[in-house]
Amino acid sequence: MNNFHPIFIFYGDDLMRIKIALALMSAIFMMYWALMLISYIRYLLITTLNLSFIGFINLMSIISFLGSVLFLVETRKVLPRWYLAVPLCISLFILVIVNLWIIYSGRELLSDQIGIAETLVMLFMALLSPFSALVFLSMDRHPDSMNAYLAVSYVESMLSMLLLFFTLSGLSHSLSRGGPTFDAVVAFQAFYWCFVMPVIGICFLVRAITYRNPGNVLSPVTVKPTQN
């Protein structure tokens, strides 16, 4: 007599968690577009939403940080170079801490004079681009080529470093005239937030949609029927 004992071990949840992690990691990069969308919806609904700019940055930072932690936990099972995502996770964690520092000190990023905390925010925001390139590199050829993502992230990283240089130069110049303010670097930061970061965010979202597990490591496993 033949007994059919199918045993299915589904790992789809693992694949979905990696996709969710990549989508969450895009949050901080899409922050400015998301803020504009929320502001537009608020305008249409004629309602108020009491959320400061630095508070919104911190909310998106927390979302991305949680996504990066989830990404590290899940990709350790399937990616040999998962550790390349660690710098992005650490930078997001530091960004969350510094943002909390600014919030609890009662300061506002866009209005007050720029101190150490505000400078650190802009520094680590700029570092997110090259660290994102490392995340894409960790997924290279597993099983898809990441050439397009890497090319985009490399260009965006160079732009972020260039804008960071101009930002620090602007702060240094304004410091010599009494005290650095956000007005001295608003053009550089606005370009970075509006154009550079969203491109990387879109790359994360596209990768979340297209991600496949390497070598079908997480494919369903079926045990063949046994015979008695």
Coordinates of C-alpha atoms in Angstrom, one line a residue, residues 6 57 96 112 135 140 194 213 216:
P6 CA 3.6 15.4 1.3
I57 CA 13.1 62.9 9.7
V96 CA 18.0 58.3 15.2
D112 CA 18.0 77.5 14.7
V135 CA 23.9 47.3 0.6
D140 CA 25.3 41.5 -6.3
C194 CA 14.8 66.5 -3.2
N213 CA 16.6 34.5 -3.2
N216 CA 16.5 29.2 -4.7

